[in-house]
mmCIF file of C-alpha atoms and ligand atoms in Angstrom:
data_model
loop_
_atom_site.group_PDB
_atom_site.id
_atom_site.type_symbol
_atom_site.label_atom_id
_atom_site.label_comp_id
_atom_site.label_asym_id
_atom_site.label_seq_id
_atom_site.Cartn_x
_atom_site.Cartn_y
_atom_site.Cartn_z
ATOM 1 C CA UNK A 1165 157.251 -47.600 141.670
ATOM 2 C CA UNK A 1166 158.127 -48.760 144.743
ATOM 3 C CA UNK A 1167 161.530 -48.857 144.312
ATOM 4 C CA UNK A 1168 161.810 -45.594 144.570
ATOM 5 C CA UNK A 1169 159.619 -45.041 147.093
ATOM 6 C CA UNK A 1170 162.328 -47.433 148.695
ATOM 7 C CA UNK A 1171 165.146 -45.114 147.152
ATOM 8 C CA UNK A 1172 163.242 -41.944 148.507
ATOM 9 C CA UNK A 1173 163.079 -42.929 151.813
ATOM 10 C CA UNK A 1174 166.769 -44.757 152.457
ATOM 11 C CA UNK A 1175 167.666 -41.295 151.240
ATOM 12 C CA UNK A 1176 166.743 -39.377 153.045
ATOM 13 C CA UNK A 1177 167.617 -40.899 156.389
ATOM 14 C CA UNK A 1178 171.404 -40.982 155.059
ATOM 15 C CA UNK A 1179 171.467 -37.360 154.333
ATOM 16 C CA UNK A 1180 170.390 -37.033 157.551
ATOM 17 C CA UNK A 1181 173.162 -38.586 159.366
ATOM 18 C CA UNK A 1182 175.149 -36.541 157.291
ATOM 19 C CA UNK A 1183 176.727 -34.262 159.418
ATOM 20 C CA UNK A 1184 179.916 -32.968 158.110
ATOM 21 C CA UNK A 1185 180.035 -31.649 154.926
ATOM 22 C CA UNK A 1186 182.578 -34.057 153.073
ATOM 23 C CA UNK A 1187 180.017 -36.672 154.168
ATOM 24 C CA UNK A 1188 177.662 -33.782 152.494
ATOM 25 C CA UNK A 1189 179.196 -34.303 148.702
ATOM 26 C CA UNK A 1190 179.437 -38.038 148.948
ATOM 27 C CA UNK A 1191 176.427 -38.434 149.748
ATOM 28 C CA UNK A 1192 175.063 -36.238 146.299
ATOM 29 C CA UNK A 1193 177.629 -38.114 144.546
ATOM 30 C CA UNK A 1194 175.503 -41.141 145.705
ATOM 31 C CA UNK A 1195 172.477 -40.225 144.602
ATOM 32 C CA UNK A 1196 173.129 -37.569 142.046
ATOM 33 C CA UNK A 1197 176.607 -38.027 140.414
ATOM 34 C CA UNK A 1198 177.223 -39.513 136.704
ATOM 35 C CA UNK A 1199 176.459 -42.753 137.669
ATOM 36 C CA UNK A 1200 174.738 -41.857 140.779
ATOM 37 C CA UNK A 1201 170.685 -44.125 141.896
ATOM 38 C CA UNK A 1202 168.865 -40.423 141.267
ATOM 39 C CA UNK A 1203 169.861 -40.176 137.272
ATOM 40 C CA UNK A 1204 169.622 -43.557 137.075
ATOM 41 C CA UNK A 1205 166.278 -43.536 138.397
ATOM 42 C CA UNK A 1206 164.689 -40.751 135.759
ATOM 43 C CA UNK A 1207 167.438 -42.613 133.036
ATOM 44 C CA UNK A 1208 165.312 -45.923 133.790
ATOM 45 C CA UNK A 1209 161.491 -43.727 132.328
ATOM 46 C CA UNK A 1210 162.591 -45.164 128.626
ATOM 47 C CA UNK A 1211 161.877 -48.698 129.482
ATOM 48 C CA UNK A 1212 158.520 -48.985 132.305
ATOM 49 C CA UNK A 1213 156.376 -50.116 131.057
ATOM 50 C CA UNK A 1214 153.775 -47.616 128.467
ATOM 51 C CA UNK A 1215 150.854 -47.780 131.216
ATOM 52 C CA UNK A 1216 153.208 -47.437 133.932
ATOM 53 C CA UNK A 1217 155.344 -44.453 132.679
ATOM 54 C CA UNK A 1218 153.996 -41.291 132.838
ATOM 55 C CA UNK A 1219 153.526 -41.363 136.916
ATOM 56 C CA UNK A 1220 156.536 -43.250 137.402
ATOM 57 C CA UNK A 1221 158.515 -40.187 135.612
ATOM 58 C CA UNK A 1222 155.927 -37.944 137.417
ATOM 59 C CA UNK A 1223 157.087 -39.725 140.359
ATOM 60 C CA UNK A 1224 160.694 -40.506 139.105
ATOM 61 C CA UNK A 1225 160.944 -36.367 139.160
ATOM 62 C CA UNK A 1226 159.247 -35.218 142.215
ATOM 63 C CA UNK A 1227 161.850 -37.548 144.742
ATOM 64 C CA UNK A 1228 164.826 -35.393 142.262
ATOM 65 C CA UNK A 1229 163.222 -32.220 143.298
ATOM 66 C CA UNK A 1230 162.380 -33.564 146.948
ATOM 67 C CA UNK A 1231 166.024 -34.969 147.164
ATOM 68 C CA UNK A 1232 167.436 -31.619 145.797
ATOM 69 C CA UNK A 1233 166.712 -29.433 148.493
ATOM 70 C CA UNK A 1234 167.075 -31.142 151.556
ATOM 71 C CA UNK A 1235 170.277 -32.023 149.855
ATOM 72 C CA UNK A 1236 171.059 -28.073 149.920
ATOM 73 C CA UNK A 1237 169.140 -27.209 153.056
ATOM 74 C CA UNK A 1238 170.743 -29.418 154.539
ATOM 75 C CA UNK A 1239 174.571 -28.066 153.401
ATOM 76 C CA UNK A 1240 173.437 -24.793 154.963
ATOM 77 C CA UNK A 1241 172.333 -26.434 158.341
ATOM 78 C CA UNK A 1242 175.599 -27.889 157.913
ATOM 79 C CA UNK A 1243 177.527 -24.619 156.680
ATOM 80 C CA UNK A 1244 176.206 -23.055 159.418
ATOM 81 C CA UNK A 1245 177.158 -25.197 161.702
ATOM 82 C CA UNK A 1246 180.480 -24.675 160.986
ATOM 83 C CA UNK A 1247 180.136 -21.379 160.879
ATOM 84 C CA UNK A 1248 179.281 -20.989 164.873
ATOM 85 C CA UNK A 1249 181.915 -23.784 166.228
ATOM 86 C CA UNK A 1250 184.885 -22.144 164.490
ATOM 87 C CA UNK A 1251 183.289 -18.141 165.444
ATOM 88 C CA UNK A 1252 182.884 -19.982 169.750
ATOM 89 C CA UNK A 1253 186.419 -22.089 168.085
ATOM 90 C CA UNK A 1254 188.177 -18.862 167.921
ATOM 91 C CA UNK A 1255 186.362 -15.974 169.582
ATOM 92 C CA UNK A 1256 187.836 -13.117 167.171
ATOM 93 C CA UNK A 1257 187.164 -8.981 169.184
ATOM 94 C CA UNK A 1258 186.702 -7.299 166.813
ATOM 95 C CA UNK A 1259 186.703 -4.113 169.591
ATOM 96 C CA UNK A 1260 190.615 -4.860 170.419
ATOM 97 C CA UNK A 1261 192.552 -2.125 169.240
ATOM 98 C CA UNK A 1262 195.138 -3.748 166.300
ATOM 99 C CA UNK A 1263 198.940 -3.845 166.957
ATOM 100 C CA UNK A 1264 200.664 -1.013 167.207
ATOM 101 C CA UNK A 1265 203.702 -0.969 164.100
ATOM 102 C CA UNK A 1266 206.543 -0.739 165.234
ATOM 103 C CA UNK A 1267 208.539 3.154 163.992
ATOM 104 C CA UNK A 1268 212.433 3.034 163.576
ATOM 105 C CA UNK A 1269 213.639 6.438 164.804
ATOM 106 C CA UNK A 1270 217.021 7.695 164.366
ATOM 107 C CA UNK A 1271 220.556 6.054 165.634
ATOM 108 C CA UNK A 1272 221.547 9.316 168.371
ATOM 109 C CA UNK A 1273 224.995 9.099 167.111
ATOM 110 C CA UNK A 1274 223.234 10.203 163.872
ATOM 111 C CA UNK A 1275 221.025 13.100 165.241
ATOM 112 C CA UNK A 1276 223.789 14.351 167.291
ATOM 113 C CA UNK A 1277 225.756 14.237 163.694
ATOM 114 C CA UNK A 1278 222.571 16.124 162.373
ATOM 115 C CA UNK A 1279 222.294 18.653 164.947
ATOM 116 C CA UNK A 1280 226.875 19.720 164.286
ATOM 117 C CA UNK A 1281 225.614 20.355 161.006
ATOM 118 C CA UNK A 1282 223.014 22.894 161.579
ATOM 119 C CA UNK A 1283 225.181 24.469 164.054
ATOM 120 C CA UNK A 1284 228.096 24.632 161.128
ATOM 121 C CA UNK A 1285 225.805 25.184 157.722
ATOM 122 C CA UNK A 1286 224.812 28.476 159.835
ATOM 123 C CA UNK A 1287 228.629 29.281 160.110
ATOM 124 C CA UNK A 1288 228.120 29.264 156.678
ATOM 125 C CA UNK A 1289 230.222 25.226 156.827
ATOM 126 C CA UNK A 1290 229.952 23.467 153.851
ATOM 127 C CA UNK A 1291 230.186 19.624 154.579
ATOM 128 C CA UNK A 1292 232.490 17.255 151.895
ATOM 129 C CA UNK A 1293 232.156 13.414 152.961
ATOM 130 C CA UNK A 1294 236.097 11.345 152.197
ATOM 131 C CA UNK A 1295 236.812 8.192 152.115
ATOM 132 C CA UNK A 1296 237.086 4.757 155.586
ATOM 133 C CA UNK A 1297 239.827 3.941 152.942
ATOM 134 C CA UNK A 1298 242.898 5.450 152.684
ATOM 135 C CA UNK A 1299 246.304 5.113 151.932
ATOM 136 C CA UNK A 1300 248.913 5.589 154.536
ATOM 137 C CA UNK A 1301 250.482 8.349 152.319
ATOM 138 C CA UNK A 1302 247.637 10.275 152.934
ATOM 139 C CA UNK A 1303 246.279 9.464 156.602
ATOM 140 C CA UNK A 1304 249.813 10.091 157.993
ATOM 141 C CA UNK A 1305 253.081 11.811 155.265
ATOM 142 C CA UNK A 1306 251.255 14.325 154.120
ATOM 143 C CA UNK A 1307 250.080 15.527 157.156
ATOM 144 C CA UNK A 1308 253.768 15.655 158.693
ATOM 145 C CA UNK A 1309 254.093 12.444 159.692
ATOM 146 C CA UNK A 1310 256.695 10.639 157.640
ATOM 147 C CA UNK A 1311 257.182 7.148 158.471
ATOM 148 C CA UNK A 1312 258.674 6.098 161.540
ATOM 149 C CA UNK A 1313 257.902 9.444 162.977
ATOM 150 C CA UNK A 1314 256.691 9.202 166.815
ATOM 151 C CA UNK A 1315 253.939 10.647 166.152
ATOM 152 C CA UNK A 1316 252.388 7.131 164.515
ATOM 153 C CA UNK A 1317 251.835 5.657 167.187
ATOM 154 C CA UNK A 1318 248.434 7.815 168.669
ATOM 155 C CA UNK A 1319 247.535 6.798 165.953
ATOM 156 C CA UNK A 1320 248.158 2.392 165.754
ATOM 157 C CA UNK A 1321 245.112 1.277 162.756
ATOM 158 C CA UNK A 1322 243.441 -1.564 160.592
ATOM 159 C CA UNK A 1323 245.816 -2.713 157.908
ATOM 160 C CA UNK A 1324 244.135 -4.398 154.816
ATOM 161 C CA UNK A 1325 245.953 -6.544 152.805
ATOM 162 C CA UNK A 1326 247.638 -4.131 150.048
ATOM 163 C CA UNK A 1327 250.646 -2.292 152.306
ATOM 164 C CA UNK A 1328 250.641 0.656 152.369
ATOM 165 C CA UNK A 1329 245.759 0.407 152.289
ATOM 166 C CA UNK A 1330 244.664 0.961 155.804
ATOM 167 C CA UNK A 1331 240.601 2.135 157.628
ATOM 168 C CA UNK A 1332 242.418 6.209 158.709
ATOM 169 C CA UNK A 1333 242.369 5.964 162.202
ATOM 170 C CA UNK A 1334 241.188 10.105 161.620
ATOM 171 C CA UNK A 1335 239.210 12.469 159.617
ATOM 172 C CA UNK A 1336 242.552 14.401 158.895
ATOM 173 C CA UNK A 1337 243.464 12.948 155.584
ATOM 174 C CA UNK A 1338 240.461 14.232 154.402
ATOM 175 C CA UNK A 1339 241.825 18.317 154.612
ATOM 176 C CA UNK A 1340 244.296 17.074 152.478
ATOM 177 C CA UNK A 1341 241.324 16.266 149.558
ATOM 178 C CA UNK A 1342 239.417 18.866 150.156
ATOM 179 C CA UNK A 1343 242.423 20.682 149.644
ATOM 180 C CA UNK A 1344 243.807 19.970 146.739
ATOM 181 C CA UNK A 1345 240.689 19.859 144.680
ATOM 182 C CA UNK A 1346 239.383 23.701 145.972
ATOM 183 C CA UNK A 1347 243.193 25.207 146.044
ATOM 184 C CA UNK A 1348 243.992 28.291 145.560
ATOM 185 C CA UNK A 1349 239.293 29.259 146.899
ATOM 186 C CA UNK A 1350 239.631 29.295 150.655
ATOM 187 C CA UNK A 1351 237.691 26.367 152.397
ATOM 188 C CA UNK A 1352 235.157 26.715 154.921
ATOM 189 C CA UNK A 1353 234.277 23.027 155.371
ATOM 190 C CA UNK A 1354 232.711 20.185 157.567
ATOM 191 C CA UNK A 1355 234.531 16.291 157.375
ATOM 192 C CA UNK A 1356 232.776 14.368 159.001
ATOM 193 C CA UNK A 1357 233.371 9.873 159.118
ATOM 194 C CA UNK A 1358 234.212 7.212 160.407
ATOM 195 C CA UNK A 1359 237.512 6.304 162.153
ATOM 196 C CA UNK A 1360 239.043 3.185 162.953
ATOM 197 C CA UNK A 1361 241.909 2.742 165.295
ATOM 198 C CA UNK A 1362 243.510 -0.607 166.915
ATOM 199 C CA UNK A 1363 243.605 0.082 170.881
ATOM 200 C CA UNK A 1364 242.486 -1.098 174.231
ATOM 201 C CA UNK A 1365 238.356 -0.487 174.620
ATOM 202 C CA UNK A 1366 236.934 0.873 177.727
ATOM 203 C CA UNK A 1367 234.215 2.834 178.715
ATOM 204 C CA UNK A 1368 235.548 5.909 177.210
ATOM 205 C CA UNK A 1369 238.017 4.967 173.325
ATOM 206 C CA UNK A 1370 235.968 2.781 170.832
ATOM 207 C CA UNK A 1371 237.444 0.568 167.526
ATOM 208 C CA UNK A 1372 235.571 1.640 166.044
ATOM 209 C CA UNK A 1373 233.570 5.764 166.333
ATOM 210 C CA UNK A 1374 233.270 8.793 164.350
ATOM 211 C CA UNK A 1375 235.481 12.371 163.944
ATOM 212 C CA UNK A 1376 233.665 15.171 161.825
ATOM 213 C CA UNK A 1377 236.844 17.590 161.299
ATOM 214 C CA UNK A 1378 236.141 21.450 160.146
ATOM 215 C CA UNK A 1379 238.582 22.754 157.969
ATOM 216 C CA UNK A 1380 239.589 26.644 157.758
ATOM 217 C CA UNK A 1381 241.417 27.905 155.095
ATOM 218 C CA UNK A 1382 241.952 31.385 153.416
ATOM 219 C CA UNK A 1383 244.118 35.066 153.853
ATOM 220 C CA UNK A 1384 244.055 35.475 156.732
ATOM 221 C CA UNK A 1385 243.067 32.940 159.140
ATOM 222 C CA UNK A 1386 243.764 33.304 162.760
ATOM 223 C CA UNK A 1387 244.854 31.135 166.274
ATOM 224 C CA UNK A 1388 241.179 33.660 167.203
ATOM 225 C CA UNK A 1389 238.745 31.923 164.581
ATOM 226 C CA UNK A 1390 239.658 28.741 165.561
ATOM 227 C CA UNK A 1391 238.870 29.764 169.836
ATOM 228 C CA UNK A 1392 235.724 31.796 168.124
ATOM 229 C CA UNK A 1393 234.031 28.925 166.571
ATOM 230 C CA UNK A 1394 235.102 26.578 169.006
ATOM 231 C CA UNK A 1395 232.452 28.827 171.602
ATOM 232 C CA UNK A 1396 230.317 29.115 169.422
ATOM 233 C CA UNK A 1397 229.759 25.469 168.933
ATOM 234 C CA UNK A 1398 230.091 24.662 171.764
ATOM 235 C CA UNK A 1399 227.089 26.850 172.586
ATOM 236 C CA UNK A 1400 225.554 26.136 170.418
ATOM 237 C CA UNK A 1401 225.348 22.149 171.194
ATOM 238 C CA UNK A 1402 225.597 22.291 174.863
ATOM 239 C CA UNK A 1403 223.938 25.754 176.231
ATOM 240 C CA UNK A 1404 225.585 28.846 177.791
ATOM 241 C CA UNK A 1405 225.824 27.224 181.301
ATOM 242 C CA UNK A 1406 228.103 24.805 180.019
ATOM 243 C CA UNK A 1407 232.407 25.519 179.766
ATOM 244 C CA UNK A 1408 234.695 24.720 177.308
ATOM 245 C CA UNK A 1409 238.700 24.117 178.059
ATOM 246 C CA UNK A 1410 240.545 24.699 175.379
ATOM 247 C CA UNK A 1411 244.532 23.089 176.683
ATOM 248 C CA UNK A 1412 248.021 23.435 174.814
ATOM 249 C CA UNK A 1413 249.246 20.083 173.511
ATOM 250 C CA UNK A 1414 251.161 18.861 169.929
ATOM 251 C CA UNK A 1415 249.695 17.158 166.410
ATOM 252 C CA UNK A 1416 252.264 17.335 164.158
ATOM 253 C CA UNK A 1417 249.820 19.030 161.759
ATOM 254 C CA UNK A 1418 248.805 21.845 163.228
ATOM 255 C CA UNK A 1419 251.052 24.607 164.356
ATOM 256 C CA UNK A 1420 250.421 25.617 167.754
ATOM 257 C CA UNK A 1421 248.161 22.672 168.708
ATOM 258 C CA UNK A 1422 244.980 22.543 171.170
ATOM 259 C CA UNK A 1423 242.829 20.582 172.600
ATOM 260 C CA UNK A 1424 239.612 21.039 173.530
ATOM 261 C CA UNK A 1425 237.376 19.679 177.229
ATOM 262 C CA UNK A 1426 233.510 20.678 177.704
ATOM 263 C CA UNK A 1427 232.680 20.164 182.285
ATOM 264 C CA UNK A 1428 230.770 17.240 182.150
ATOM 265 C CA UNK A 1429 227.134 16.907 184.072
ATOM 266 C CA UNK A 1430 227.673 17.928 187.532
ATOM 267 C CA UNK A 1431 225.094 16.502 188.984
ATOM 268 C CA UNK A 1432 225.759 11.799 187.127
ATOM 269 C CA UNK A 1433 226.648 10.284 189.549
ATOM 270 C CA UNK A 1434 229.079 8.819 187.702
ATOM 271 C CA UNK A 1435 231.214 11.973 186.600
ATOM 272 C CA UNK A 1436 234.420 10.774 188.313
ATOM 273 C CA UNK A 1437 234.372 7.630 186.701
ATOM 274 C CA UNK A 1438 234.458 8.948 183.222
ATOM 275 C CA UNK A 1439 236.165 11.823 183.737
ATOM 276 C CA UNK A 1440 239.255 10.322 185.804
ATOM 277 C CA UNK A 1441 238.700 12.404 188.800
ATOM 278 C CA UNK A 1442 239.117 15.396 185.875
ATOM 279 C CA UNK A 1443 234.925 16.759 186.012
ATOM 280 C CA UNK A 1444 236.447 16.980 182.541
ATOM 281 C CA UNK A 1445 235.957 15.602 179.226
ATOM 282 C CA UNK A 1446 237.765 15.824 175.473
ATOM 283 C CA UNK A 1447 235.979 15.800 172.744
ATOM 284 C CA UNK A 1448 238.495 17.376 170.661
ATOM 285 C CA UNK A 1449 242.343 18.343 169.248
ATOM 286 C CA UNK A 1450 242.986 21.253 166.578
ATOM 287 C CA UNK A 1451 245.014 23.338 166.192
ATOM 288 C CA UNK A 1452 246.284 25.897 163.063
ATOM 289 C CA UNK A 1453 247.267 23.857 159.735
ATOM 290 C CA UNK A 1454 251.089 23.155 159.636
ATOM 291 C CA UNK A 1455 253.117 24.890 157.011
ATOM 292 C CA UNK A 1456 254.139 21.893 155.680
ATOM 293 C CA UNK A 1457 250.630 20.212 155.795
ATOM 294 C CA UNK A 1458 250.047 23.683 153.703
ATOM 295 C CA UNK A 1459 252.224 23.023 151.669
ATOM 296 C CA UNK A 1460 250.992 19.650 150.768
ATOM 297 C CA UNK A 1461 247.566 19.829 149.616
ATOM 298 C CA UNK A 1462 249.268 23.132 147.408
ATOM 299 C CA UNK A 1463 248.493 26.425 149.023
ATOM 300 C CA UNK A 1464 251.250 28.868 150.142
ATOM 301 C CA UNK A 1465 252.037 28.788 153.434
ATOM 302 C CA UNK A 1466 253.205 32.729 153.308
ATOM 303 C CA UNK A 1467 248.984 33.536 151.487
ATOM 304 C CA UNK A 1468 247.413 31.085 153.635
ATOM 305 C CA UNK A 1469 246.741 30.208 157.113
ATOM 306 C CA UNK A 1470 244.237 28.438 158.173
ATOM 307 C CA UNK A 1471 242.881 25.990 161.650
ATOM 308 C CA UNK A 1472 241.688 22.364 161.920
ATOM 309 C CA UNK A 1473 239.866 20.438 164.316
ATOM 310 C CA UNK A 1474 238.420 16.760 164.335
ATOM 311 C CA UNK A 1475 235.721 15.918 167.357
ATOM 312 C CA UNK A 1476 234.374 12.929 168.369
ATOM 313 C CA UNK A 1477 231.030 12.403 167.829
ATOM 314 C CA UNK A 1478 230.539 9.524 170.506
ATOM 315 C CA UNK A 1479 232.262 11.455 172.979
ATOM 316 C CA UNK A 1480 229.960 14.963 172.326
ATOM 317 C CA UNK A 1481 227.030 12.220 172.749
ATOM 318 C CA UNK A 1482 228.347 10.992 176.129
ATOM 319 C CA UNK A 1483 228.754 14.516 177.284
ATOM 320 C CA UNK A 1484 225.802 15.664 175.714
ATOM 321 C CA UNK A 1485 223.250 13.353 177.665
ATOM 322 C CA UNK A 1486 225.317 12.005 180.226
ATOM 323 C CA UNK A 1487 225.866 8.005 178.848
ATOM 324 C CA UNK A 1488 228.098 6.249 181.138
ATOM 325 C CA UNK A 1489 229.536 4.111 178.656
ATOM 326 C CA UNK A 1490 230.969 3.935 174.861
ATOM 327 C CA UNK A 1491 230.161 0.475 174.190
ATOM 328 C CA UNK A 1492 227.189 1.478 174.057
ATOM 329 C CA UNK A 1493 226.272 2.842 170.534
ATOM 330 C CA UNK A 1494 227.556 0.465 168.146
ATOM 331 C CA UNK A 1495 225.484 -2.498 171.634
ATOM 332 C CA UNK A 1496 222.283 -1.843 169.625
ATOM 333 C CA UNK A 1497 220.663 -2.620 172.709
ATOM 334 C CA UNK A 1498 217.260 -1.512 172.639
ATOM 335 C CA UNK A 1499 216.665 -0.023 175.643
ATOM 336 C CA UNK A 1500 219.602 2.363 175.308
ATOM 337 C CA UNK A 1501 218.564 3.679 171.350
ATOM 338 C CA UNK A 1502 214.697 4.201 172.762
ATOM 339 C CA UNK A 1503 216.020 6.378 175.077
ATOM 340 C CA UNK A 1504 216.792 9.539 172.359
HETATM 341 C C1 FA5 B 2894 242.734 13.528 166.770
HETATM 342 O O1 FA5 B 2894 242.644 12.654 165.678
HETATM 343 C C2 FA5 B 2894 243.332 14.366 165.380
HETATM 344 N N1 FA5 B 2894 243.445 14.302 164.187
HETATM 345 C C3 FA5 B 2894 242.415 15.717 165.723
HETATM 346 C C4 FA5 B 2894 242.785 16.619 165.278
HETATM 347 C C5 FA5 B 2894 242.513 17.716 163.710
HETATM 348 C C6 FA5 B 2894 244.246 18.103 165.595
HETATM 349 C C7 FA5 B 2894 241.729 18.502 163.429
HETATM 350 C C8 FA5 B 2894 244.205 18.823 165.097
HETATM 351 C C9 FA5 B 2894 243.819 19.464 163.736
HETATM 352 P P1 FA5 B 2894 242.554 12.373 168.510
HETATM 353 O O2 FA5 B 2894 243.449 11.301 168.993
HETATM 354 O O3 FA5 B 2894 242.565 13.414 169.875
HETATM 355 O O4 FA5 B 2894 243.235 13.606 167.619
HETATM 356 O O5 FA5 B 2894 241.182 11.927 168.499
HETATM 357 C C10 FA5 B 2894 240.061 13.817 168.101
HETATM 358 C C11 FA5 B 2894 239.066 13.385 168.916
HETATM 359 O O6 FA5 B 2894 238.720 12.305 168.541
HETATM 360 C C12 FA5 B 2894 238.980 12.992 170.663
HETATM 361 O O7 FA5 B 2894 238.968 14.351 171.283
HETATM 362 C C13 FA5 B 2894 237.787 12.381 171.374
HETATM 363 O O8 FA5 B 2894 237.041 12.286 171.577
HETATM 364 C C14 FA5 B 2894 237.871 11.547 169.642
HETATM 365 N N2 FA5 B 2894 238.397 9.912 170.222
HETATM 366 C C15 FA5 B 2894 239.589 9.168 170.000
HETATM 367 N N3 FA5 B 2894 239.556 8.481 169.896
HETATM 368 C C16 FA5 B 2894 238.482 7.883 170.367
HETATM 369 C C17 FA5 B 2894 238.476 6.634 170.652
HETATM 370 N N4 FA5 B 2894 239.632 5.775 171.137
HETATM 371 N N5 FA5 B 2894 237.214 6.078 171.126
HETATM 372 C C18 FA5 B 2894 235.820 7.479 170.328
HETATM 373 N N6 FA5 B 2894 236.528 8.291 170.465
HETATM 374 C C19 FA5 B 2894 237.744 8.994 170.407
#
């Protein structure tokens, strides 16, 4: 009996000294584990002399219950203490607003591309996509530029390891693809896409840029239709106040050929630098489809005529927002991109 009293006292003192949960669990194993002292005391009931057995048994069971309750109480105290400690160490301010989720947006070039689609869709144009990797034949020869034609100098490009396979220098080879697919039906399409040129990068010229080609083929298509279409497009995209200038030019695949400029915003301090002092920036080349090209596309130039244009998407976007450097488009600087 005195052993039981000692056991109870010792267990209680040790329990009071347990200040962390791990120590408490070790205490529990020591007294209540398979070989624990409390279980040993209970097992010993059978070997106690008969006359003391009842009192011993009652006492052993009472100690078991007292210590179990004391253990549970101590565990609850330690858990609460640990919770309070973690709350004060890492205070959680539930009133703090959550971090805003970053929202993506369309690149400014894509936004303008979609505006261009919508302007031409209203004029009855369909979008036709063609390849970026072209053969020399379609990029040059079928557009009336045989090998060694001096006009090829205007469009130096990147070559693949397969001879005659290049990255297209303009969207004009798409004219051949769409004509061959649609012939002899009339055509009214735009062909958007990436172009590549091996040339010096400047504030107005990149080695990679997007163009939107236009092609209209029909029985009585005239230069007046081309002029009307381009002017209507420019008014819709830039507003009534901006000016459109049409100059005569030369392309091997159109005859006659023109180039189209838009006036740079007058109040922009970079106007002189970007327009080389002229006040204008060129946005496209255009003209009446050359009879050789019509024939290469399968159309009889006696019965059909057509116009084509190829505009630079980055130049158009620069003009719209007075962007002073074309390199911003692929620079991936979020400070630039977030403005649109
Ligand atoms: C052409 O590419 C002709 N294929 C356009 C054409 C199509 C003429 C159909 C007649 C009929 P050009 O090289 O001028 O032409 O380019 C057309 C437009 O693309 C330019 O006006 C300009 O807006 C844009 N552009 C040309 N080179 C670059 C460049 N390096 N960086 C950015 N934009 C460019």
